[in-house]
PDB file of C-alpha atoms in Angstrom:
ATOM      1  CA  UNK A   1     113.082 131.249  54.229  1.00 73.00           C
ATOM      2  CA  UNK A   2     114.019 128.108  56.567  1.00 88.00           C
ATOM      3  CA  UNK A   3     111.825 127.105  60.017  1.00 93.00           C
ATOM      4  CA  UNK A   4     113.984 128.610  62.796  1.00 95.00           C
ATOM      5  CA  UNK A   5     114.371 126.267  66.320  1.00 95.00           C
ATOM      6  CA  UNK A   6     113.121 128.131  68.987  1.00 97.00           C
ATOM      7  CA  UNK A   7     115.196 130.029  71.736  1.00 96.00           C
ATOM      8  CA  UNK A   8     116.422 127.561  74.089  1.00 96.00           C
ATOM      9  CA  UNK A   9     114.861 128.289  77.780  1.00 95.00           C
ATOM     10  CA  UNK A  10     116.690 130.133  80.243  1.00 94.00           C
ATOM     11  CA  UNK A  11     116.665 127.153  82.983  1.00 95.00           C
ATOM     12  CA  UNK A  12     117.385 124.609  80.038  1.00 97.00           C
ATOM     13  CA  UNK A  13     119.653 122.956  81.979  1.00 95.00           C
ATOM     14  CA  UNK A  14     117.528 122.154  85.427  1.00 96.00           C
ATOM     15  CA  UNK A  15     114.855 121.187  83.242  1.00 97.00           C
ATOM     16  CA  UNK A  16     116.056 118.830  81.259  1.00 96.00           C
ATOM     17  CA  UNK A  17     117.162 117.328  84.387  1.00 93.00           C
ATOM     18  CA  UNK A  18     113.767 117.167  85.075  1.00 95.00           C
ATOM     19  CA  UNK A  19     112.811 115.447  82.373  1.00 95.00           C
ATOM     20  CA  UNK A  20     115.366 112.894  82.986  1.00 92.00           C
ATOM     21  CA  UNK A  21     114.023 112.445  86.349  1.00 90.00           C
ATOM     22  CA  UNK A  22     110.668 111.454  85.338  1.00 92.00           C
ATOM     23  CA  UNK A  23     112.616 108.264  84.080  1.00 87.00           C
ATOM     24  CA  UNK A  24     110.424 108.239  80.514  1.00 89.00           C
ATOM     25  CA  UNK A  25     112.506 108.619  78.177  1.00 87.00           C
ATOM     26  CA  UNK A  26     112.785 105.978  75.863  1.00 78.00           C
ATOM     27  CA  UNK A  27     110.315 104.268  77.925  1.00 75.00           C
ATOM     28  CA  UNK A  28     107.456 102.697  76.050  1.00 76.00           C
ATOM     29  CA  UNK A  29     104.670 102.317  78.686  1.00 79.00           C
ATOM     30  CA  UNK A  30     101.172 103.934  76.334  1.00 83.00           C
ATOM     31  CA  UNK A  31      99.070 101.867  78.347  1.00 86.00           C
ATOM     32  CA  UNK A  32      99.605 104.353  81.426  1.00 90.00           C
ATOM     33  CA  UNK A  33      98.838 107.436  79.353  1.00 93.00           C
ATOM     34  CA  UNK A  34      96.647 106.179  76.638  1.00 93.00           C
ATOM     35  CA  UNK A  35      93.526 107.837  78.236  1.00 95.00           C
ATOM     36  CA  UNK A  36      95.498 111.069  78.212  1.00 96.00           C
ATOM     37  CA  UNK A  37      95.719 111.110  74.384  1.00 95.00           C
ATOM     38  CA  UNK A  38      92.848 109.724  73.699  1.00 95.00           C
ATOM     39  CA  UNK A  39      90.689 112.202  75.475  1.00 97.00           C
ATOM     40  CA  UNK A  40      92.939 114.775  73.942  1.00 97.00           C
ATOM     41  CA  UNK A  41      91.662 113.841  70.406  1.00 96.00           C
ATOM     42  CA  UNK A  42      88.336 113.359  71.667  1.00 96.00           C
ATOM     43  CA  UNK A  43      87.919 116.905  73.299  1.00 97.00           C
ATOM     44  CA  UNK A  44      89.024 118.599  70.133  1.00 97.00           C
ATOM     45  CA  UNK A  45      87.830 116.643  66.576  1.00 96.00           C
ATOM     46  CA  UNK A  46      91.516 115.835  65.962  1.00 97.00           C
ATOM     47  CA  UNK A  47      92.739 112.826  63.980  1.00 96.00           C
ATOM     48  CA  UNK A  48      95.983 113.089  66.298  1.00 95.00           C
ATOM     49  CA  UNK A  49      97.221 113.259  69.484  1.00 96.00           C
ATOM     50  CA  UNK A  50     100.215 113.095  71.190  1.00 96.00           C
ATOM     51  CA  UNK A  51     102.094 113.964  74.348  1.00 97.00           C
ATOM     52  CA  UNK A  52     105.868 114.060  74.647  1.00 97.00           C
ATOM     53  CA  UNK A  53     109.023 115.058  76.702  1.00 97.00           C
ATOM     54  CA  UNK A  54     111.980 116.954  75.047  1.00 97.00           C
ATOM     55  CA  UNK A  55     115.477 116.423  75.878  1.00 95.00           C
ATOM     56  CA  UNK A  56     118.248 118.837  74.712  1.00 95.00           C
ATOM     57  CA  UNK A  57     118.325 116.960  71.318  1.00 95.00           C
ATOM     58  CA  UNK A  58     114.909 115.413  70.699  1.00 96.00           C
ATOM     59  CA  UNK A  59     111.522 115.327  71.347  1.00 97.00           C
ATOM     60  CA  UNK A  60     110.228 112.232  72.531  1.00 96.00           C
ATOM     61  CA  UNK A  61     107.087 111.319  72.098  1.00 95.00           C
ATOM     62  CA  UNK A  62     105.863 108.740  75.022  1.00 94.00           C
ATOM     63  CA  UNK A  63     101.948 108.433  73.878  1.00 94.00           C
ATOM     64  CA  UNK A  64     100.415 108.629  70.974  1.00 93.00           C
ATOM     65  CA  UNK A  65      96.618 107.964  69.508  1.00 93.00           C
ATOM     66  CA  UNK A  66      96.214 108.769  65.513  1.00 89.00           C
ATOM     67  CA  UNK A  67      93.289 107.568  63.361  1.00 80.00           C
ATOM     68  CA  UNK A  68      95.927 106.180  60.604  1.00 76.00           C
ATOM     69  CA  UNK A  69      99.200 104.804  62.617  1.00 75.00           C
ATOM     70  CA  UNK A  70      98.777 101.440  63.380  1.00 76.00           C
ATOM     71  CA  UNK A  71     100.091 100.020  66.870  1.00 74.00           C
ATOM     72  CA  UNK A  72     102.950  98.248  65.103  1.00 74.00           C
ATOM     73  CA  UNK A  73     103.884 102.050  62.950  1.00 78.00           C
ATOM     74  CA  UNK A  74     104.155 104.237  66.511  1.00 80.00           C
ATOM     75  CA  UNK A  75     107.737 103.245  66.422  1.00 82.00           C
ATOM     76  CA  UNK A  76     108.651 105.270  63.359  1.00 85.00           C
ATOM     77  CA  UNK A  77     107.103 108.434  64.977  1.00 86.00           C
ATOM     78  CA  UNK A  78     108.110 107.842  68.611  1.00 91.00           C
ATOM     79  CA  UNK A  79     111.178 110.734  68.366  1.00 93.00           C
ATOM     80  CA  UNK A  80     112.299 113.371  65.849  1.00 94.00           C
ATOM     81  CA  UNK A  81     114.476 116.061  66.404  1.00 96.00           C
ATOM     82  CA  UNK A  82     114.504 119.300  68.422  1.00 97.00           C
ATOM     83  CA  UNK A  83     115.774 121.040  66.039  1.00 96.00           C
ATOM     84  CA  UNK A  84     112.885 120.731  63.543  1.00 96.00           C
ATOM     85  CA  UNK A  85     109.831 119.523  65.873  1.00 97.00           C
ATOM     86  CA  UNK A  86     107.004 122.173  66.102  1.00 98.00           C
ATOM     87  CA  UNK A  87     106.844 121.408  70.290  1.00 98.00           C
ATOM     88  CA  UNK A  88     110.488 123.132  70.644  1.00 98.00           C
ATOM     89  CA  UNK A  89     108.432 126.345  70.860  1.00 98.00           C
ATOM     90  CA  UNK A  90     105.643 125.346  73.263  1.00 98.00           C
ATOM     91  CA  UNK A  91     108.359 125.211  75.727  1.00 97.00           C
ATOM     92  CA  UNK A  92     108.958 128.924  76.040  1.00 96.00           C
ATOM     93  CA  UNK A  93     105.295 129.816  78.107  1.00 97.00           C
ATOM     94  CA  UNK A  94     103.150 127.362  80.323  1.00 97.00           C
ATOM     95  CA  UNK A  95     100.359 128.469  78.160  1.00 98.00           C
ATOM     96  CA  UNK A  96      98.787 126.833  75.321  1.00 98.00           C
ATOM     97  CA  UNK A  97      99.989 127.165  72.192  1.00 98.00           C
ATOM     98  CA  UNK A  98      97.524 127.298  69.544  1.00 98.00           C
ATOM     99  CA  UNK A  99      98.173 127.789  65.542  1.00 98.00           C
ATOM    100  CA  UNK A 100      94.684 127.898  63.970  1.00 98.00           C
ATOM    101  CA  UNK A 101      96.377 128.008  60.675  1.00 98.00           C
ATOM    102  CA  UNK A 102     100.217 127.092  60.426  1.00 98.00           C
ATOM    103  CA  UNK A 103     100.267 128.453  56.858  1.00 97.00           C
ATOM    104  CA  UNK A 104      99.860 132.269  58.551  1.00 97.00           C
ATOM    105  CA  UNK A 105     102.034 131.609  61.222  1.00 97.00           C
ATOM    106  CA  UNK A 106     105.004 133.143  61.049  1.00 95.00           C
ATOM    107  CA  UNK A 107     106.932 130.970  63.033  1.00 96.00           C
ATOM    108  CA  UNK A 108     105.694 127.770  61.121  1.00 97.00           C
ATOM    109  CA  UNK A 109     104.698 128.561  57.257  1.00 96.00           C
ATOM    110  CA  UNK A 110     108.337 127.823  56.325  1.00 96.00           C
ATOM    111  CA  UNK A 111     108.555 124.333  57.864  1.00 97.00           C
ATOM    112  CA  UNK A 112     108.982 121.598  55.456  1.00 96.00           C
ATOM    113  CA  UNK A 113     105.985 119.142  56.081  1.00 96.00           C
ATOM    114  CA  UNK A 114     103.399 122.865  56.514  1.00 97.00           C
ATOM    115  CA  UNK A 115     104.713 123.616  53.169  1.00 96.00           C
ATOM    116  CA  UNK A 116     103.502 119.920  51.694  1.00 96.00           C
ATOM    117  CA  UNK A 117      99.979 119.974  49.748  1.00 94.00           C
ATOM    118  CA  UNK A 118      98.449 117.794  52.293  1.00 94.00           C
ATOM    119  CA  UNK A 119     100.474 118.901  55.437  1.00 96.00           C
ATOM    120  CA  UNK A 120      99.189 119.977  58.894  1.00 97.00           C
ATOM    121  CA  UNK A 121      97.224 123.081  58.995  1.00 98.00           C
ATOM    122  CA  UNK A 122      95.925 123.071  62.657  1.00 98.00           C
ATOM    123  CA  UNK A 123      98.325 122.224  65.994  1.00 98.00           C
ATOM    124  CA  UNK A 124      98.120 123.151  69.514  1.00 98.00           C
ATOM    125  CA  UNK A 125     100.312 122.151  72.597  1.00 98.00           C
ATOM    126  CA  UNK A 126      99.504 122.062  76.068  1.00 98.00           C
ATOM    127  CA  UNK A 127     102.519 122.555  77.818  1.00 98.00           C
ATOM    128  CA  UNK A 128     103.366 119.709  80.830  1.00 98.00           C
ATOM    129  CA  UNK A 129     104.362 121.669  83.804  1.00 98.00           C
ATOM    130  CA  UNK A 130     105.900 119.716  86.490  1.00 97.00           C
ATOM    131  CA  UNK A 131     105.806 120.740  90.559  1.00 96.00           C
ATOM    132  CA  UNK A 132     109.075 122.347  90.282  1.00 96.00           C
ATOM    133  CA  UNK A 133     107.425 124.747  87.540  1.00 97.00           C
ATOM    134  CA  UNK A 134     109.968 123.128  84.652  1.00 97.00           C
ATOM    135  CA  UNK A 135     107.761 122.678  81.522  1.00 98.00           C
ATOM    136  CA  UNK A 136     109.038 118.842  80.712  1.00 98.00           C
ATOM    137  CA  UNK A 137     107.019 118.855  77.083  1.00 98.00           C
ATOM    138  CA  UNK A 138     103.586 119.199  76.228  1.00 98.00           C
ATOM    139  CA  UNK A 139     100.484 117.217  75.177  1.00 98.00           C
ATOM    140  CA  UNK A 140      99.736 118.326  71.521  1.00 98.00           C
ATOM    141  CA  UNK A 141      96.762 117.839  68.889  1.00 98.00           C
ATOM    142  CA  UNK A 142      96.981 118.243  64.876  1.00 97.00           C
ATOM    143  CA  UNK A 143      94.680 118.131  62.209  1.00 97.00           C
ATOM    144  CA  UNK A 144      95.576 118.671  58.426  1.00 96.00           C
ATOM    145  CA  UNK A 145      92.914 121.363  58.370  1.00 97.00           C
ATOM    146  CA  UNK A 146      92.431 124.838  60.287  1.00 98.00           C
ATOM    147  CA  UNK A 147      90.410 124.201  63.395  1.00 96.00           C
ATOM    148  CA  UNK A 148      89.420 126.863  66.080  1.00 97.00           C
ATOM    149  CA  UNK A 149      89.114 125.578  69.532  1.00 98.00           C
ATOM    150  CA  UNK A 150      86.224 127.048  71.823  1.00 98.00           C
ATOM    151  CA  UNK A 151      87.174 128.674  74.973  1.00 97.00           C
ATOM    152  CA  UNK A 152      85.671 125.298  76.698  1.00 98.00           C
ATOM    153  CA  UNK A 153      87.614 122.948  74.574  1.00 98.00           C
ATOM    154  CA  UNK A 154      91.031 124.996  75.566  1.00 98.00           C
ATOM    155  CA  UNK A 155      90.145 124.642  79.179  1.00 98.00           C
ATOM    156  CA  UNK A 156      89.372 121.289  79.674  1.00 98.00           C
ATOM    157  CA  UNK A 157      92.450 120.641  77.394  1.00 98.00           C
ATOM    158  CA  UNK A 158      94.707 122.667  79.910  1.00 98.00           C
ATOM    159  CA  UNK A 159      92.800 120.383  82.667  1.00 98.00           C
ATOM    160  CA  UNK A 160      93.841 117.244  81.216  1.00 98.00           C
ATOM    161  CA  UNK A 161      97.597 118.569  80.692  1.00 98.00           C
ATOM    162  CA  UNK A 162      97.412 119.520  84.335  1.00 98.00           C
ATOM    163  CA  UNK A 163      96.422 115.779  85.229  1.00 97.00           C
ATOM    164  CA  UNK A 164      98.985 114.518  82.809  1.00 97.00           C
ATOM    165  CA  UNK A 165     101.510 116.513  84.432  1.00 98.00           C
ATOM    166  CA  UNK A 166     100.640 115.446  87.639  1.00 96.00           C
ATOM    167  CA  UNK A 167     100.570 111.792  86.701  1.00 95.00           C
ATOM    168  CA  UNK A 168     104.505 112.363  85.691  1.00 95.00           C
ATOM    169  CA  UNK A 169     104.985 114.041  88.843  1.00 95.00           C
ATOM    170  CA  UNK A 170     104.370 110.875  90.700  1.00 93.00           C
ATOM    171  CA  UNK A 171     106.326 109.061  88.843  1.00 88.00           C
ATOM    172  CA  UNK A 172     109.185 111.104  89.409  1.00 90.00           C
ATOM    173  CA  UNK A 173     108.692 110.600  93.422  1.00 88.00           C
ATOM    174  CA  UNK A 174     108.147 106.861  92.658  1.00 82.00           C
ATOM    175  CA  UNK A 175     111.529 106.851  91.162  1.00 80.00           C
ATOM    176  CA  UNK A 176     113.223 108.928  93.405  1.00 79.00           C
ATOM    177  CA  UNK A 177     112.193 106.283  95.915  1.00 78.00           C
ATOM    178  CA  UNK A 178     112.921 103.367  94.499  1.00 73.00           C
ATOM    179  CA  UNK A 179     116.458 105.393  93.783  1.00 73.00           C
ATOM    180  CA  UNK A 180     117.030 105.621  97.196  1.00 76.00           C
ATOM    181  CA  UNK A 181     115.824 102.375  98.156  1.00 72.00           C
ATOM    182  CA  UNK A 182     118.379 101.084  95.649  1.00 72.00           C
ATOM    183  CA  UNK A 183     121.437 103.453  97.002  1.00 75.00           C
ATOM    184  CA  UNK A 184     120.325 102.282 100.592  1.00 75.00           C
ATOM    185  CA  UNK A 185     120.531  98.529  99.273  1.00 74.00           C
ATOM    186  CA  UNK A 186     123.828  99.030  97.176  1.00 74.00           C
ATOM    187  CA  UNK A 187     125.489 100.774 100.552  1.00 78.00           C
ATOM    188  CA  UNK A 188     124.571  97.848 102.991  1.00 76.00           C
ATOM    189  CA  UNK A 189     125.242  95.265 100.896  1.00 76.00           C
ATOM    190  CA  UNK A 190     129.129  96.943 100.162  1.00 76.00           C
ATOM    191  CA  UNK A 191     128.966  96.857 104.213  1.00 77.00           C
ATOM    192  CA  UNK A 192     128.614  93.079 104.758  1.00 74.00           C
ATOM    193  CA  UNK A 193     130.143  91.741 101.987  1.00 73.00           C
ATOM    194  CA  UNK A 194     133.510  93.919 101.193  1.00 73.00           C
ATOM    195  CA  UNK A 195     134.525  92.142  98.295  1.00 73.00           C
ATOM    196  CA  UNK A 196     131.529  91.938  96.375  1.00 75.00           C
ATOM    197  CA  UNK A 197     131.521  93.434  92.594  1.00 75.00           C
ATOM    198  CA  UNK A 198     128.501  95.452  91.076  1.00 72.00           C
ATOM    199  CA  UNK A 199     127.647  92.808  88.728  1.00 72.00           C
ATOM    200  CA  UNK A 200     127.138  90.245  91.846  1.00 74.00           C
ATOM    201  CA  UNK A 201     125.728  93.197  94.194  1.00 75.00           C
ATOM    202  CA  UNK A 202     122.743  93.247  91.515  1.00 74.00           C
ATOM    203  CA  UNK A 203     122.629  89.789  91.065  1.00 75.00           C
ATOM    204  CA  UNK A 204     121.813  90.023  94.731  1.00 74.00           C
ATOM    205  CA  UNK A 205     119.159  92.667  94.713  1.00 74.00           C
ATOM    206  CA  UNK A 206     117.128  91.069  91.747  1.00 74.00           C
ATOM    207  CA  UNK A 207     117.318  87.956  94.143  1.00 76.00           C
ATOM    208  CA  UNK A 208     115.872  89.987  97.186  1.00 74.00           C
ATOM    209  CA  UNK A 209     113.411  91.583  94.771  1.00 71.00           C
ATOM    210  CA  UNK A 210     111.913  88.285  93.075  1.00 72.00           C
ATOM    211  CA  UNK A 211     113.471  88.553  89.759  1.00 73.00           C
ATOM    212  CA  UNK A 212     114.966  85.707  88.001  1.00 76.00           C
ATOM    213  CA  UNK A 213     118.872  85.526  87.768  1.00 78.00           C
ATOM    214  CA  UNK A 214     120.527  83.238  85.969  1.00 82.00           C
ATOM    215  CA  UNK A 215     121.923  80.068  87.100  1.00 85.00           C
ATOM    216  CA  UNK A 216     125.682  81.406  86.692  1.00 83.00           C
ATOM    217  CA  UNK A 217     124.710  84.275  88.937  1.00 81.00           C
ATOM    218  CA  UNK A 218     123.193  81.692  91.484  1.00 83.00           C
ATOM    219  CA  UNK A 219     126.682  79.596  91.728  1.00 84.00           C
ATOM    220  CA  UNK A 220     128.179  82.859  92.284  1.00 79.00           C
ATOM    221  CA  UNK A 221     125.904  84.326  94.831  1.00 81.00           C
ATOM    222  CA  UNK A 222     126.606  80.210  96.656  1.00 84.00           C
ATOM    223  CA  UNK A 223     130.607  80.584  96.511  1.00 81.00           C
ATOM    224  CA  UNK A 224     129.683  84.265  98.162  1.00 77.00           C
ATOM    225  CA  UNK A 225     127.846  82.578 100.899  1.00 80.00           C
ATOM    226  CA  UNK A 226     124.744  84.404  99.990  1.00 81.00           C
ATOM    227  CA  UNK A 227     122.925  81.911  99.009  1.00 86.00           C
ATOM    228  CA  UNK A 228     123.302  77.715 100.795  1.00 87.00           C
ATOM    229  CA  UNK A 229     123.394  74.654  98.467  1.00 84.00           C
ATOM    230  CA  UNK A 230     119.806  74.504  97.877  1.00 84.00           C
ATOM    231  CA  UNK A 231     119.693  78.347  97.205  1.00 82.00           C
ATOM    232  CA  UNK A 232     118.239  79.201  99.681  1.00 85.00           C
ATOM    233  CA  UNK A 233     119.453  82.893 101.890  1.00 84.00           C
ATOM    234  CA  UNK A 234     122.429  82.369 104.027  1.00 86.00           C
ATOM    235  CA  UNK A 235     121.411  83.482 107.811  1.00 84.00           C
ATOM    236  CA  UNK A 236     124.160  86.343 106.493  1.00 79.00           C
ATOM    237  CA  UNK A 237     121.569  87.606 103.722  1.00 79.00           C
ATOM    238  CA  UNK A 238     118.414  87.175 105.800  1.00 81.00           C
ATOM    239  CA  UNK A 239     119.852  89.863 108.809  1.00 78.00           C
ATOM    240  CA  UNK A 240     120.952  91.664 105.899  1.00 76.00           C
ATOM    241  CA  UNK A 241     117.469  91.877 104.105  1.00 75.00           C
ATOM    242  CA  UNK A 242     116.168  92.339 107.544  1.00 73.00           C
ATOM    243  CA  UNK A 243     118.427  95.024 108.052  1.00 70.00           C
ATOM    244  CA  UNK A 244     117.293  96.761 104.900  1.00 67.00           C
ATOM    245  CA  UNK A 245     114.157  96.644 105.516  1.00 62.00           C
ATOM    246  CA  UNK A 246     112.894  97.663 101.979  1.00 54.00           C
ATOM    247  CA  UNK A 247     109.328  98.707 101.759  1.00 49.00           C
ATOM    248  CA  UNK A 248     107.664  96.104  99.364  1.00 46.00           C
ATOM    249  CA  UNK A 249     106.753  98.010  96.201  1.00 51.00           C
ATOM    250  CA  UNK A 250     110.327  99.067  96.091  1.00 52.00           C
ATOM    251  CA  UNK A 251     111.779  96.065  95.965  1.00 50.00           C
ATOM    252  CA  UNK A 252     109.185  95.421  93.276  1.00 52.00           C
ATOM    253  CA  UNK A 253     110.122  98.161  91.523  1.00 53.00           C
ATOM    254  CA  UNK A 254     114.043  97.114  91.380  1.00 49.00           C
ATOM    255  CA  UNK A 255     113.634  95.544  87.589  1.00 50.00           C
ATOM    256  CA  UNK A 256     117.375  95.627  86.963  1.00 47.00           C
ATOM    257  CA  UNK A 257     118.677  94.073  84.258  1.00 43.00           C
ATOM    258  CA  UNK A 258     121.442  91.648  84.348  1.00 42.00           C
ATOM    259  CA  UNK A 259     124.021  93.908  83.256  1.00 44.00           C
ATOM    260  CA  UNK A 260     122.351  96.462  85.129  1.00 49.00           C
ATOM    261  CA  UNK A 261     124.982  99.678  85.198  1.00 52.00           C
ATOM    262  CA  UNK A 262     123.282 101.996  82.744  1.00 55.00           C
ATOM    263  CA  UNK A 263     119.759 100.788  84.465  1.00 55.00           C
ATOM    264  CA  UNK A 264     121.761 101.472  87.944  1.00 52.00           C
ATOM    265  CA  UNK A 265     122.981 105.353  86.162  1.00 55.00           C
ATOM    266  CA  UNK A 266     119.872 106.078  84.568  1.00 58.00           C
ATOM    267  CA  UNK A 267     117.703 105.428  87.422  1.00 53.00           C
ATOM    268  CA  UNK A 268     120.034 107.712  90.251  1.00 52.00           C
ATOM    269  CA  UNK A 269     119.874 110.528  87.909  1.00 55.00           C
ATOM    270  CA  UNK A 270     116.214 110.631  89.714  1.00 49.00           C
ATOM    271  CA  UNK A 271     118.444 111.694  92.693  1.00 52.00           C
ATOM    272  CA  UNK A 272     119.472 114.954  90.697  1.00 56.00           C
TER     273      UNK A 272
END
């Protein structure tokens, strides 16, 4: 027999939204959640640990911590498919779910790598619930033998899920902010200067947030009248970054890049 995907959820399609909102995919930023997998393998004896997000196609797997993958070999295990990852199924309940022995399990004895001399025996995934009650992914152990987990070990794993989950949760909101910070910024800027295109409209808000543009961008943002000779604001562009009035650490958080559309796309799909 062949490993069967799981059922897809019945609110697939709100939470995958949900998952894009968190703004992680295909985001590599370990240092933020580093303590979450580490602690992970910690609490249970594990030689791996891992927390992900899963997207209608893939799982994606954000943090890792693994006795034998190097920092430079993460890359090669960051995604795999949906279709064939084990944490397709810990989306169905937000409780734990915990093989003791994936040889006797009937959902996983047929997968390829449990059916390998030397493949994993032992895996258990702690599903990350968000506010909204959307289970985004989970935060997952393995071992390549069978493990039981005490009662304390499950609960203090669920805890650190729960803190994990919450961490994503303010990302979310951070994003969501800085969305409609952007939105707010892309609105008054069409305002005062009609003509402007998107590519000069960001050129202008990675000038009002500090980041460096390039000097073809700075002649253009001159013949706009945005910036004077010595590249310095017009009066025009101080009322108007007066007038948005941008709380600091959103502006700080408007790292566009210089073609900036698919940033722009990706980052107002945190407006749902």
């Amino acid at each position: 027999m062949n490993f069967k995907p799981a059922p897809i959820p019945e609110n697939e399609r709100n939470r995958i939204l949900a998952v894009e909102k968190t703004g992680i995919l295909d985001v590599i930023n370990e240092e933020i959640y580093h303590i979450y997998s580490h602690l992970a393998r910690k609490l249970t004896g594990c030689p791996l640990s891992w927390a992900n997000v899963m997207d209608s196609e893939r799982q994606y797997n954000f943090v890792m911590d693994a006795q034998d993958i190097e920092e430079k070999e993460k890359e090669n295990f960051r995604e795999n498919p949906r279709s064939t990852s084990f944490c397709q199924y810990a989306l169905r309940s937000t409780e734990p779910l915990i093989i003791n022995d994936l040889t006797k399990s009937n959902i996983f004895m047929d997968h390829t790598s449990v059916k390998k001399v030397d493949g994993p025996r032992f895996y258990a995934a702690f599903p990350l619930v968000n506010s909204d009650g959307y289970i985004l992914g989970s935060l997952c152990v393995q071992d390549k033998r069978v493990r039981r987990l005490s009662k304390e070990t499950v609960r203090l794993m669920k805890t650190l899920a729960s803190k994990l989950s919450h961490q994503l949760d303010i990302q979310t909101k951070q994003r969501t902010k800085t969305a409609e910070g952007v939105l707010q910024a892309m609105t008054a800027i069409n305002a005062q200067f009609s003509d402007i295109t998107l590519k000069n409209a960001i050129s202008l808000m990675r000038y009002f947030s500090n980041s460096p543009i390039s000097t073809s961008d700075k002649n253009l943002l001159r013949k706009l009248d945005i910036l004077d000779k010595d590249l310095r604001l017009t009066k025009d562009s101080r009322q108007l970054l007066k007038t948005l009035n941008l709380d600091a650490s959103i502006l700080r958080r408007m790292k566009i890049a210089t073609s900036g559309q698919e940033e722009l796309t990706n980052l107002f799909k945190a407006l749902g």
